XYZ file of C-alpha atoms in Angstrom:
388
model
C -274.530 -187.337 3.001
C -273.134 -190.204 5.049
C -269.812 -191.748 4.160
C -271.638 -194.774 2.765
C -274.167 -194.692 -0.024
C -277.402 -196.498 0.826
C -278.132 -198.630 -2.241
C -281.563 -199.906 -3.175
C -281.442 -203.115 -5.206
C -284.410 -203.537 -7.558
C -284.660 -207.218 -8.458
C -283.215 -209.818 -6.111
C -282.418 -212.461 -8.694
C -278.990 -213.791 -9.596
C -277.416 -210.402 -10.325
C -279.140 -208.404 -7.611
C -278.374 -211.144 -5.112
C -274.703 -211.077 -6.097
C -274.514 -207.312 -5.548
C -276.110 -207.670 -2.124
C -273.483 -210.260 -1.177
C -270.660 -208.053 -2.484
C -271.839 -205.221 -0.246
C -272.425 -207.269 2.903
C -269.159 -209.093 2.252
C -267.200 -205.852 2.426
C -266.190 -205.683 -1.240
C -267.816 -202.248 -1.588
C -266.592 -200.325 1.489
C -268.335 -197.045 0.598
C -271.777 -198.616 0.181
C -274.431 -200.356 2.270
C -277.783 -201.912 1.443
C -280.527 -199.369 2.055
C -283.443 -201.481 0.821
C -284.359 -204.461 -1.345
C -287.203 -204.787 -3.837
C -288.720 -207.692 -5.743
C -292.209 -208.550 -6.982
C -291.747 -212.242 -6.090
C -293.268 -212.812 -2.609
C -290.879 -215.723 -1.994
C -287.938 -213.324 -2.095
C -289.180 -211.465 0.982
C -288.534 -214.306 3.442
C -285.232 -215.132 1.789
C -284.151 -211.490 2.065
C -285.167 -211.321 5.717
C -283.039 -214.370 6.469
C -279.972 -213.186 4.528
C -280.215 -209.452 5.256
C -282.003 -209.010 8.598
C -283.249 -205.518 9.273
C -283.038 -204.373 5.639
C -286.389 -202.966 4.436
C -288.059 -205.019 1.692
C -290.538 -203.708 -0.887
C -292.622 -205.323 -3.623
C -293.093 -201.973 -5.370
C -289.998 -200.090 -6.497
C -291.792 -196.718 -6.447
C -292.585 -197.248 -2.763
C -288.931 -198.022 -2.163
C -287.833 -194.875 -4.014
C -290.193 -192.759 -1.903
C -289.301 -194.448 1.403
C -286.310 -192.282 2.208
C -284.226 -195.417 2.750
C -282.053 -195.165 -0.369
C -279.629 -192.653 -1.871
C -279.136 -194.666 -5.075
C -280.488 -197.744 -6.840
C -279.320 -200.440 -9.225
C -281.862 -201.927 -11.659
C -281.500 -205.727 -11.895
C -284.665 -206.319 -13.899
C -285.679 -207.348 -17.458
C -284.117 -205.133 -20.130
C -287.249 -203.241 -21.190
C -287.628 -201.876 -17.643
C -284.191 -200.277 -17.261
C -285.046 -196.910 -18.894
C -288.396 -196.584 -17.114
C -286.911 -197.356 -13.705
C -283.899 -195.142 -14.372
C -286.136 -192.185 -15.181
C -288.407 -192.711 -12.153
C -285.335 -192.955 -9.929
C -283.754 -189.761 -11.225
C -287.138 -188.005 -11.109
C -287.051 -188.452 -7.331
C -283.483 -187.076 -7.126
C -281.987 -190.497 -6.431
C -278.805 -191.637 -8.170
C -279.210 -194.411 -10.760
C -277.035 -197.311 -11.868
C -278.700 -199.315 -14.658
C -277.761 -202.851 -15.582
C -276.692 -203.672 -19.122
C -278.119 -203.276 -21.648
C -279.444 -199.776 -20.980
C -282.620 -200.781 -22.789
C -283.807 -202.712 -25.819
C -284.207 -199.949 -28.410
C -282.497 -196.583 -28.785
C -285.670 -194.521 -28.592
C -286.288 -195.510 -24.965
C -282.597 -195.247 -24.050
C -282.406 -191.776 -25.589
C -285.324 -190.703 -23.371
C -283.411 -191.959 -20.335
C -280.228 -190.146 -21.394
C -282.059 -186.875 -22.033
C -283.788 -187.063 -18.651
C -280.474 -187.773 -16.929
C -278.802 -184.883 -18.749
C -281.394 -182.557 -17.227
C -280.291 -183.765 -13.765
C -276.502 -183.242 -13.925
C -276.248 -183.089 -10.136
C -277.184 -186.788 -9.960
C -274.898 -189.735 -10.689
C -276.030 -191.842 -13.646
C -274.004 -194.943 -14.525
C -274.289 -198.307 -16.267
C -272.937 -201.683 -15.152
C -270.300 -202.149 -17.837
C -268.091 -204.111 -15.480
C -265.706 -205.120 -18.272
C -264.571 -201.501 -18.455
C -263.144 -202.206 -15.028
C -261.151 -205.130 -16.418
C -257.486 -204.025 -16.219
C -256.676 -205.844 -19.458
C -259.207 -203.922 -21.541
C -258.355 -200.648 -19.832
C -254.713 -201.161 -20.805
C -255.623 -202.032 -24.394
C -257.727 -198.901 -24.691
C -254.686 -196.873 -23.585
C -252.489 -198.587 -26.183
C -254.936 -197.831 -28.990
C -255.578 -194.244 -27.884
C -251.839 -193.578 -27.552
C -251.343 -194.620 -31.181
C -248.999 -197.471 -30.262
C -250.354 -199.694 -33.055
C -251.140 -196.806 -35.394
C -254.440 -196.202 -37.136
C -256.941 -199.076 -36.962
C -257.344 -200.927 -40.244
C -259.381 -203.982 -39.221
C -261.023 -205.425 -36.112
C -262.698 -208.747 -35.461
C -264.185 -210.399 -32.419
C -265.364 -214.001 -32.310
C -267.210 -214.485 -29.039
C -269.102 -217.785 -29.148
C -268.502 -219.103 -25.622
C -272.060 -218.207 -24.602
C -273.341 -221.781 -24.883
C -276.874 -222.044 -23.522
C -278.899 -225.302 -23.564
C -282.617 -225.362 -24.336
C -283.427 -225.650 -20.638
C -281.962 -222.217 -20.058
C -284.395 -220.700 -22.547
C -287.300 -222.658 -21.089
C -286.585 -221.388 -17.564
C -288.767 -218.288 -17.881
C -291.675 -217.191 -20.066
C -290.055 -213.827 -20.830
C -286.653 -215.200 -21.782
C -285.673 -215.311 -25.480
C -288.800 -213.442 -26.572
C -289.130 -210.179 -28.469
C -291.713 -208.795 -26.063
C -290.112 -209.972 -22.832
C -286.383 -209.789 -23.445
C -286.152 -207.824 -26.682
C -283.808 -210.210 -28.454
C -281.336 -213.000 -27.895
C -277.565 -213.147 -27.689
C -277.144 -209.488 -28.727
C -279.173 -208.149 -25.807
C -278.448 -210.797 -23.202
C -274.959 -212.288 -23.477
C -272.954 -209.999 -25.789
C -273.658 -206.391 -24.665
C -270.307 -206.196 -22.852
C -268.421 -207.089 -26.023
C -270.478 -204.686 -28.147
C -269.584 -201.960 -25.648
C -265.876 -202.837 -25.406
C -265.544 -203.155 -29.183
C -266.745 -199.586 -29.672
C -265.119 -198.222 -26.497
C -261.700 -199.353 -27.685
C -261.990 -199.235 -31.482
C -264.542 -196.486 -32.112
C -268.144 -196.354 -33.293
C -268.704 -197.676 -36.835
C -270.634 -195.804 -39.502
C -272.699 -198.715 -40.817
C -273.298 -202.465 -40.493
C -274.395 -205.373 -42.662
C -275.415 -208.564 -40.907
C -276.549 -212.139 -41.352
C -278.494 -213.235 -38.283
C -280.071 -216.619 -37.554
C -283.242 -216.681 -35.459
C -283.985 -219.945 -33.669
C -281.169 -221.556 -35.671
C -280.108 -224.223 -33.180
C -282.566 -223.519 -30.348
C -286.370 -223.496 -30.180
C -286.626 -219.723 -29.698
C -287.903 -216.747 -31.697
C -284.860 -214.531 -31.207
C -281.289 -214.689 -32.483
C -278.859 -217.411 -31.442
C -276.185 -216.727 -34.088
C -274.887 -213.425 -35.486
C -272.316 -212.422 -38.092
C -271.967 -208.662 -38.564
C -269.592 -206.653 -40.769
C -269.100 -202.993 -39.839
C -267.622 -200.121 -41.820
C -265.767 -197.421 -39.902
C -266.035 -195.034 -42.835
C -262.301 -194.598 -43.450
C -261.512 -197.846 -45.229
C -261.337 -199.794 -41.971
C -263.759 -202.652 -41.344
C -264.687 -204.986 -38.521
C -266.395 -208.333 -38.015
C -268.384 -209.496 -34.984
C -269.449 -213.128 -34.595
C -271.413 -214.499 -31.665
C -273.596 -217.536 -30.915
C -275.131 -219.557 -28.092
C -274.905 -223.064 -29.619
C -271.098 -223.577 -29.699
C -270.418 -225.878 -26.729
C -266.637 -225.447 -27.099
C -266.736 -221.712 -27.769
C -264.148 -219.153 -28.842
C -263.231 -215.739 -27.475
C -260.702 -214.041 -29.754
C -260.474 -210.287 -30.304
C -258.064 -208.802 -32.865
C -257.240 -205.186 -33.628
C -254.985 -204.613 -36.626
C -253.345 -201.205 -36.924
C -251.019 -199.843 -39.585
C -248.172 -200.036 -37.080
C -249.029 -203.078 -34.994
C -251.590 -205.587 -33.831
C -253.398 -206.713 -30.680
C -254.683 -210.266 -30.233
C -256.730 -211.079 -27.127
C -257.446 -214.689 -26.193
C -260.246 -215.631 -23.780
C -260.409 -212.069 -22.423
C -257.360 -212.924 -20.315
C -254.179 -212.627 -22.382
C -253.256 -209.994 -24.964
C -250.331 -210.189 -27.366
C -249.347 -206.724 -28.562
C -247.080 -206.405 -31.600
C -245.543 -203.008 -32.312
C -243.904 -202.449 -35.716
C -240.616 -200.549 -35.933
C -242.100 -198.557 -38.818
C -245.579 -198.272 -40.318
C -246.438 -201.424 -42.291
C -246.550 -199.540 -45.594
C -243.014 -198.216 -45.088
C -241.765 -201.738 -44.361
C -243.460 -202.961 -47.522
C -242.107 -200.169 -49.712
C -238.600 -200.668 -48.356
C -238.332 -204.356 -49.257
C -236.658 -205.457 -52.485
C -236.822 -208.899 -54.094
C -233.879 -210.151 -52.054
C -235.846 -209.357 -48.902
C -238.896 -211.052 -50.362
C -236.903 -214.220 -51.066
C -235.554 -214.196 -47.508
C -239.101 -213.671 -46.244
C -240.378 -216.688 -48.158
C -237.450 -218.778 -46.933
C -237.952 -217.714 -43.322
C -234.578 -215.991 -43.143
C -235.707 -212.535 -42.035
C -235.192 -211.640 -38.365
C -238.579 -210.616 -36.900
C -236.847 -208.407 -34.307
C -235.741 -206.112 -37.116
C -239.361 -205.345 -37.886
C -241.387 -205.586 -34.696
C -241.430 -206.214 -30.953
C -243.920 -208.335 -29.039
C -245.380 -207.911 -25.550
C -247.708 -210.281 -23.710
C -250.082 -208.646 -21.229
C -252.032 -210.493 -18.567
C -253.589 -209.420 -15.274
C -254.877 -211.287 -12.271
C -258.510 -210.398 -11.713
C -260.284 -211.639 -8.593
C -263.805 -212.977 -9.027
C -266.391 -210.267 -8.430
C -263.812 -207.464 -8.403
C -264.983 -205.997 -11.696
C -268.628 -205.711 -10.639
C -267.846 -204.582 -7.101
C -265.375 -202.059 -8.533
C -268.143 -200.459 -10.595
C -270.341 -200.264 -7.489
C -267.479 -198.715 -5.503
C -266.757 -196.241 -8.314
C -270.465 -195.316 -8.529
C -270.530 -194.591 -4.788
C -267.280 -192.618 -5.033
C -268.788 -190.489 -7.771
C -271.806 -189.780 -5.559
C -269.730 -189.008 -2.467
C -266.808 -187.128 -3.942
C -267.164 -186.651 -7.679
C -264.732 -189.404 -8.748
C -265.130 -189.807 -12.547
C -267.386 -192.675 -13.551
C -265.859 -195.752 -15.174
C -269.013 -196.152 -17.245
C -271.291 -193.106 -17.535
C -274.903 -194.114 -18.062
C -275.112 -192.093 -21.259
C -272.639 -194.517 -22.889
C -275.232 -197.278 -22.724
C -276.900 -196.149 -25.925
C -273.897 -197.109 -28.086
C -274.236 -200.866 -27.631
C -278.035 -200.735 -27.947
C -277.709 -198.733 -31.172
C -275.294 -201.251 -32.690
C -277.475 -204.214 -31.663
C -280.524 -202.456 -33.161
C -278.631 -201.789 -36.405
C -277.546 -205.447 -36.615
C -281.135 -206.599 -36.158
C -282.471 -204.050 -38.651
C -279.886 -205.026 -41.264
C -280.862 -208.681 -41.001
C -284.573 -207.876 -41.134
C -284.244 -205.662 -44.218
C -281.360 -207.437 -45.954
C -279.540 -204.128 -46.378
C -276.528 -202.294 -45.009
C -277.772 -200.032 -42.207
C -276.300 -196.732 -41.073
C -275.737 -196.357 -37.348
C -277.788 -193.195 -37.786
C -280.876 -195.270 -38.647
C -284.483 -194.172 -38.194
C -285.431 -195.198 -34.649
C -289.142 -195.332 -35.498
C -288.483 -197.787 -38.341
C -286.638 -200.097 -35.967
C -289.354 -199.870 -33.319
C -292.052 -200.656 -35.898
C -290.146 -203.781 -36.966
C -289.659 -204.826 -33.334
C -293.354 -204.339 -32.604
C -294.263 -206.567 -35.569
C -292.392 -209.392 -33.899
C -293.874 -208.649 -30.475
C -297.363 -208.702 -31.996
C -296.671 -212.034 -33.695
C -295.760 -213.543 -30.297
C -299.031 -212.246 -28.867
C -297.788 -212.446 -25.271
C -296.443 -209.027 -24.367
C -297.641 -205.482 -25.133
C -296.139 -203.566 -28.035
C -293.665 -200.829 -27.165
C -293.816 -197.087 -27.770
């Protein structure tokens, strides 16, 4: 194979267009554009003007069979990611799927199983936040046991404000049949992935979800979910699209420290000198009095570190593309293997199912039960076909 991977971009909208610019702008040195594909006829002339000489297709199967691409990225509506991923791999072409990997676990599992049968091909997902140096460092801290065993996690991520005009911009947006959900499948998949990537996969979830709460839509625009990790530890996830001010605060409490992340930019890491329980057991009433009077020296009990990285715009996405190409060309380990995409979809499905049934839902839920509930809502819309 050549030293550059020829990438086919399926969907030349905002995301696909950004990837094309990253490549032509030299941000992905081991990749070039092999072909472009979009069903919108207007995109053909625009592509010819911006990327002269690059083949353009209105049918992604024709592009896959053209011989012009070694790999593709799927920048299309969520329901199509698994189908396009499978058709790509079927033709022995490497696949990078956008997030989320799909809308429901049954279709994502089919994609993962097909990819597993083609181990010689690279299969990745665009979890660009895994390329964020801050979150990579925090994952190391947690895995190294620097804050001890996790006791509680919580993430408030409400800076996804979207006005009504955003939802009115397309007939498929914010629908069960077209998009498959709201904030959980559109804005928050990166946080659902990072939460589990760093803190571990929970055992069950109970949720309160508001559908069309502050927007004229059928899908969710506010979510509060409580997860149980199965060992006494719990977590809370809150997200919404109607908070114009917005908050992004992620906390991980361990039995020997704590991490607090503000705005996905700055992390304050506190490391206890001893496990919290030992500090508690070792304090007498004199210490308690000093504690209440503010006379204890914090340095006797813990140290604090502030972590912050500079991150150039576009570097996280282009870094995933570069890593994907490096995996194809030389076997460099993937930052985000495609098989990991099912974790966030599974948690989003469980959150939806819990709200629909009013019960706590195991992460090992019945996939057919979820799909039946989803299809009820698609049928009620009467616009898109039910899913299988």
